[in-house]
């Protein structure tokens, strides 16, 4: 004789549901901060690598063309994006090609995410790589030999600190440009010693 099938429906009890939700909450509590750190690290690395690419492109173009090539922030702030260009009117700032004295554009980079800050590695309140000209303007310029210079001929080297503030923490990368034009990245707020 076979046992009678139970008429009770099998489902999840309230206790089982609470236990499952508690396990999910514990797993999320550990995963969310790691994910936020991952996103912050990715943003800082991407912004730094994009800036390195722009500077390296300017140096390569300066060597290829045997003339000065500039990388300058759009609107005077690196965070707002930058352009790689031939400065036709020698004003150390990017003039879009649709203007009468427009510059020869090589590349343009859009603004960075709002969580990114770009500061001077020396602690100065000026934008990184601001020269002493009148008016002072931030830019990286390579001469025809591939050396970073200011327009007056002085060497132009130093660092840019890229910081991403996502969530409660921050991720920092420092881009160091040496007097020879060599670029390196350090993982924190370390200075650009030896440049």
mmCIF file of C-alpha atoms in Angstrom:
data_model
loop_
_atom_site.group_PDB
_atom_site.id
_atom_site.type_symbol
_atom_site.label_atom_id
_atom_site.label_comp_id
_atom_site.label_asym_id
_atom_site.label_seq_id
_atom_site.Cartn_x
_atom_site.Cartn_y
_atom_site.Cartn_z
ATOM 1 C CA UNK A 1 0.000 0.000 0.000
ATOM 2 C CA UNK A 2 1.341 3.433 -1.004
ATOM 3 C CA UNK A 3 1.418 6.335 1.406
ATOM 4 C CA UNK A 4 -1.144 9.055 0.790
ATOM 5 C CA UNK A 5 0.284 12.163 -0.831
ATOM 6 C CA UNK A 6 0.285 15.151 1.458
ATOM 7 C CA UNK A 7 -2.104 17.931 0.633
ATOM 8 C CA UNK A 8 0.302 20.470 2.186
ATOM 9 C CA UNK A 9 1.906 22.810 -0.328
ATOM 10 C CA UNK A 10 5.700 23.030 -0.037
ATOM 11 C CA UNK A 11 7.023 26.565 0.068
ATOM 12 C CA UNK A 12 9.460 28.778 1.916
ATOM 13 C CA UNK A 13 8.737 29.458 5.519
ATOM 14 C CA UNK A 14 9.128 32.891 7.025
ATOM 15 C CA UNK A 15 12.176 31.718 9.015
ATOM 16 C CA UNK A 16 13.878 30.391 5.859
ATOM 17 C CA UNK A 17 13.192 33.663 4.054
ATOM 18 C CA UNK A 18 14.658 35.738 6.913
ATOM 19 C CA UNK A 19 17.780 33.540 7.022
ATOM 20 C CA UNK A 20 18.238 33.855 3.235
ATOM 21 C CA UNK A 21 17.849 37.658 3.383
ATOM 22 C CA UNK A 22 20.341 37.853 6.256
ATOM 23 C CA UNK A 23 22.921 35.885 4.254
ATOM 24 C CA UNK A 24 22.402 38.138 1.220
ATOM 25 C CA UNK A 25 22.767 41.268 3.396
ATOM 26 C CA UNK A 26 26.068 39.981 4.858
ATOM 27 C CA UNK A 27 27.414 39.197 1.385
ATOM 28 C CA UNK A 28 26.400 42.617 0.059
ATOM 29 C CA UNK A 29 27.953 44.385 3.051
ATOM 30 C CA UNK A 30 31.295 42.907 2.042
ATOM 31 C CA UNK A 31 30.886 43.285 -1.704
ATOM 32 C CA UNK A 32 29.653 46.895 -2.005
ATOM 33 C CA UNK A 33 32.752 48.586 -0.488
ATOM 34 C CA UNK A 34 34.989 46.419 -2.670
ATOM 35 C CA UNK A 35 32.994 47.396 -5.738
ATOM 36 C CA UNK A 36 33.186 51.109 -4.838
ATOM 37 C CA UNK A 37 36.979 50.803 -4.447
ATOM 38 C CA UNK A 38 37.134 48.999 -7.788
ATOM 39 C CA UNK A 39 35.163 51.784 -9.523
ATOM 40 C CA UNK A 40 37.319 54.501 -7.907
ATOM 41 C CA UNK A 41 40.516 52.713 -8.886
ATOM 42 C CA UNK A 42 39.261 52.265 -12.440
ATOM 43 C CA UNK A 43 38.289 55.942 -12.819
ATOM 44 C CA UNK A 44 41.618 57.217 -11.458
ATOM 45 C CA UNK A 45 43.596 54.812 -13.645
ATOM 46 C CA UNK A 46 41.583 55.653 -16.764
ATOM 47 C CA UNK A 47 41.921 59.422 -16.270
ATOM 48 C CA UNK A 48 45.671 59.101 -15.614
ATOM 49 C CA UNK A 49 46.226 56.829 -18.602
ATOM 50 C CA UNK A 50 44.249 59.165 -20.862
ATOM 51 C CA UNK A 51 46.388 62.101 -19.745
ATOM 52 C CA UNK A 52 49.583 60.058 -20.247
ATOM 53 C CA UNK A 53 48.366 59.191 -23.742
ATOM 54 C CA UNK A 54 47.742 62.860 -24.567
ATOM 55 C CA UNK A 55 51.180 63.913 -23.330
ATOM 56 C CA UNK A 56 52.923 61.016 -25.100
ATOM 57 C CA UNK A 57 51.055 61.846 -28.308
ATOM 58 C CA UNK A 58 52.205 65.472 -28.072
ATOM 59 C CA UNK A 59 55.822 64.369 -27.631
ATOM 60 C CA UNK A 60 55.625 61.930 -30.558
ATOM 61 C CA UNK A 61 54.094 64.592 -32.792
ATOM 62 C CA UNK A 62 56.749 67.135 -31.755
ATOM 63 C CA UNK A 63 59.489 64.685 -32.717
ATOM 64 C CA UNK A 64 57.751 63.716 -35.972
ATOM 65 C CA UNK A 65 57.055 67.302 -37.054
ATOM 66 C CA UNK A 66 60.209 68.855 -35.529
ATOM 67 C CA UNK A 67 58.136 71.657 -34.058
ATOM 68 C CA UNK A 68 56.415 72.687 -30.844
ATOM 69 C CA UNK A 69 53.318 70.716 -29.880
ATOM 70 C CA UNK A 70 51.141 71.672 -26.919
ATOM 71 C CA UNK A 71 48.818 69.835 -24.562
ATOM 72 C CA UNK A 72 46.628 72.358 -22.777
ATOM 73 C CA UNK A 73 43.516 72.098 -20.644
ATOM 74 C CA UNK A 74 40.231 73.225 -22.122
ATOM 75 C CA UNK A 75 38.954 76.287 -20.309
ATOM 76 C CA UNK A 76 42.126 76.503 -18.207
ATOM 77 C CA UNK A 77 41.392 73.421 -16.045
ATOM 78 C CA UNK A 78 42.744 69.920 -16.765
ATOM 79 C CA UNK A 79 39.574 68.348 -15.317
ATOM 80 C CA UNK A 80 37.557 69.974 -18.109
ATOM 81 C CA UNK A 81 39.472 67.991 -20.746
ATOM 82 C CA UNK A 82 42.464 68.895 -22.891
ATOM 83 C CA UNK A 83 43.651 69.301 -26.452
ATOM 84 C CA UNK A 84 46.846 68.304 -28.248
ATOM 85 C CA UNK A 85 47.580 70.920 -30.911
ATOM 86 C CA UNK A 86 49.938 73.143 -32.867
ATOM 87 C CA UNK A 87 49.617 76.630 -31.338
ATOM 88 C CA UNK A 88 49.354 78.762 -34.469
ATOM 89 C CA UNK A 89 49.083 82.120 -32.680
ATOM 90 C CA UNK A 90 51.570 81.229 -29.888
ATOM 91 C CA UNK A 91 49.193 82.164 -27.033
ATOM 92 C CA UNK A 92 49.773 78.895 -25.072
ATOM 93 C CA UNK A 93 46.042 78.107 -25.078
ATOM 94 C CA UNK A 94 43.836 76.014 -27.328
ATOM 95 C CA UNK A 95 41.856 78.008 -29.890
ATOM 96 C CA UNK A 96 39.240 75.852 -31.650
ATOM 97 C CA UNK A 97 39.773 75.546 -35.410
ATOM 98 C CA UNK A 98 36.472 77.305 -36.187
ATOM 99 C CA UNK A 99 37.961 80.599 -34.998
ATOM 100 C CA UNK A 100 39.993 82.862 -37.279
ATOM 101 C CA UNK A 101 43.245 82.141 -35.426
ATOM 102 C CA UNK A 102 42.284 78.519 -34.754
ATOM 103 C CA UNK A 103 44.943 75.980 -33.907
ATOM 104 C CA UNK A 104 45.805 72.776 -35.765
ATOM 105 C CA UNK A 105 44.095 70.068 -33.697
ATOM 106 C CA UNK A 106 45.747 66.692 -33.216
ATOM 107 C CA UNK A 107 43.449 65.306 -30.489
ATOM 108 C CA UNK A 108 40.848 66.505 -27.988
ATOM 109 C CA UNK A 109 39.796 64.780 -24.764
ATOM 110 C CA UNK A 110 36.424 65.378 -23.120
ATOM 111 C CA UNK A 111 35.888 66.469 -19.530
ATOM 112 C CA UNK A 112 36.561 63.925 -16.803
ATOM 113 C CA UNK A 113 33.891 62.527 -14.431
ATOM 114 C CA UNK A 114 32.794 64.829 -11.598
ATOM 115 C CA UNK A 115 34.480 62.580 -9.004
ATOM 116 C CA UNK A 116 37.943 63.302 -10.512
ATOM 117 C CA UNK A 117 40.164 66.123 -9.249
ATOM 118 C CA UNK A 118 43.455 67.116 -10.859
ATOM 119 C CA UNK A 119 45.934 69.039 -8.733
ATOM 120 C CA UNK A 120 49.544 70.101 -8.703
ATOM 121 C CA UNK A 121 51.963 67.598 -7.123
ATOM 122 C CA UNK A 122 53.976 70.483 -5.640
ATOM 123 C CA UNK A 123 51.036 71.561 -3.467
ATOM 124 C CA UNK A 124 50.619 74.818 -5.380
ATOM 125 C CA UNK A 125 47.059 76.045 -5.901
ATOM 126 C CA UNK A 126 47.846 76.727 -9.564
ATOM 127 C CA UNK A 127 46.809 74.235 -12.215
ATOM 128 C CA UNK A 128 49.605 71.719 -12.921
ATOM 129 C CA UNK A 129 52.282 72.867 -15.386
ATOM 130 C CA UNK A 130 51.341 76.548 -15.183
ATOM 131 C CA UNK A 131 54.116 78.682 -16.661
ATOM 132 C CA UNK A 132 55.343 82.038 -15.447
ATOM 133 C CA UNK A 133 54.253 83.935 -18.559
ATOM 134 C CA UNK A 134 51.821 86.797 -18.712
ATOM 135 C CA UNK A 135 49.130 85.715 -18.169
ATOM 136 C CA UNK A 136 50.207 82.443 -16.498
ATOM 137 C CA UNK A 137 48.718 79.482 -18.374
ATOM 138 C CA UNK A 138 48.773 75.719 -17.767
ATOM 139 C CA UNK A 139 50.187 73.595 -20.584
ATOM 140 C CA UNK A 140 52.751 70.966 -21.476
ATOM 141 C CA UNK A 141 54.743 71.877 -24.569
ATOM 142 C CA UNK A 142 57.343 69.739 -26.303
ATOM 143 C CA UNK A 143 59.965 71.318 -28.521
ATOM 144 C CA UNK A 144 61.047 69.725 -31.809
ATOM 145 C CA UNK A 145 63.546 67.561 -29.907
ATOM 146 C CA UNK A 146 60.854 66.061 -27.673
ATOM 147 C CA UNK A 147 61.820 67.930 -24.483
ATOM 148 C CA UNK A 148 59.149 69.493 -22.271
ATOM 149 C CA UNK A 149 59.691 73.231 -22.237
ATOM 150 C CA UNK A 150 57.976 76.452 -21.358
ATOM 151 C CA UNK A 151 57.595 78.915 -24.186
ATOM 152 C CA UNK A 152 60.509 80.953 -22.780
ATOM 153 C CA UNK A 153 62.797 77.882 -23.169
ATOM 154 C CA UNK A 154 62.913 76.807 -19.520
ATOM 155 C CA UNK A 155 62.369 73.120 -18.779
ATOM 156 C CA UNK A 156 58.785 72.247 -17.861
ATOM 157 C CA UNK A 157 58.626 69.120 -15.724
ATOM 158 C CA UNK A 158 56.837 67.989 -12.594
ATOM 159 C CA UNK A 159 53.707 66.131 -11.643
ATOM 160 C CA UNK A 160 49.955 65.973 -11.874
ATOM 161 C CA UNK A 161 47.948 64.309 -9.123
ATOM 162 C CA UNK A 162 44.763 62.584 -10.298
ATOM 163 C CA UNK A 163 42.334 61.806 -7.464
ATOM 164 C CA UNK A 164 39.018 60.010 -7.684
ATOM 165 C CA UNK A 165 36.667 60.559 -4.759
ATOM 166 C CA UNK A 166 33.996 57.902 -5.163
ATOM 167 C CA UNK A 167 32.120 56.973 -2.002
ATOM 168 C CA UNK A 168 33.875 57.627 1.290
ATOM 169 C CA UNK A 169 37.404 56.900 0.046
ATOM 170 C CA UNK A 170 39.694 58.144 -2.666
ATOM 171 C CA UNK A 171 42.159 56.725 -5.164
ATOM 172 C CA UNK A 172 45.257 58.711 -6.087
ATOM 173 C CA UNK A 173 47.618 58.421 -9.059
ATOM 174 C CA UNK A 174 50.514 60.786 -9.717
ATOM 175 C CA UNK A 175 51.746 61.352 -13.255
ATOM 176 C CA UNK A 176 55.412 62.406 -13.306
ATOM 177 C CA UNK A 177 56.880 64.124 -16.366
ATOM 178 C CA UNK A 178 60.672 64.212 -16.378
ATOM 179 C CA UNK A 179 62.942 66.801 -17.953
ATOM 180 C CA UNK A 180 63.793 64.292 -20.710
ATOM 181 C CA UNK A 181 60.104 63.868 -21.588
ATOM 182 C CA UNK A 182 59.849 60.474 -19.872
ATOM 183 C CA UNK A 183 56.489 59.827 -18.170
ATOM 184 C CA UNK A 184 55.857 57.516 -15.244
ATOM 185 C CA UNK A 185 52.925 56.886 -12.918
ATOM 186 C CA UNK A 186 53.121 56.292 -9.180
ATOM 187 C CA UNK A 187 50.210 54.807 -7.240
ATOM 188 C CA UNK A 188 49.799 57.432 -4.552
ATOM 189 C CA UNK A 189 50.543 61.051 -3.660
ATOM 190 C CA UNK A 190 54.303 60.518 -3.831
ATOM 191 C CA UNK A 191 56.266 63.349 -5.310
ATOM 192 C CA UNK A 192 58.030 63.134 -8.625
ATOM 193 C CA UNK A 193 61.529 62.718 -7.172
ATOM 194 C CA UNK A 194 64.338 62.552 -9.670
ATOM 195 C CA UNK A 195 62.513 64.454 -12.359
#
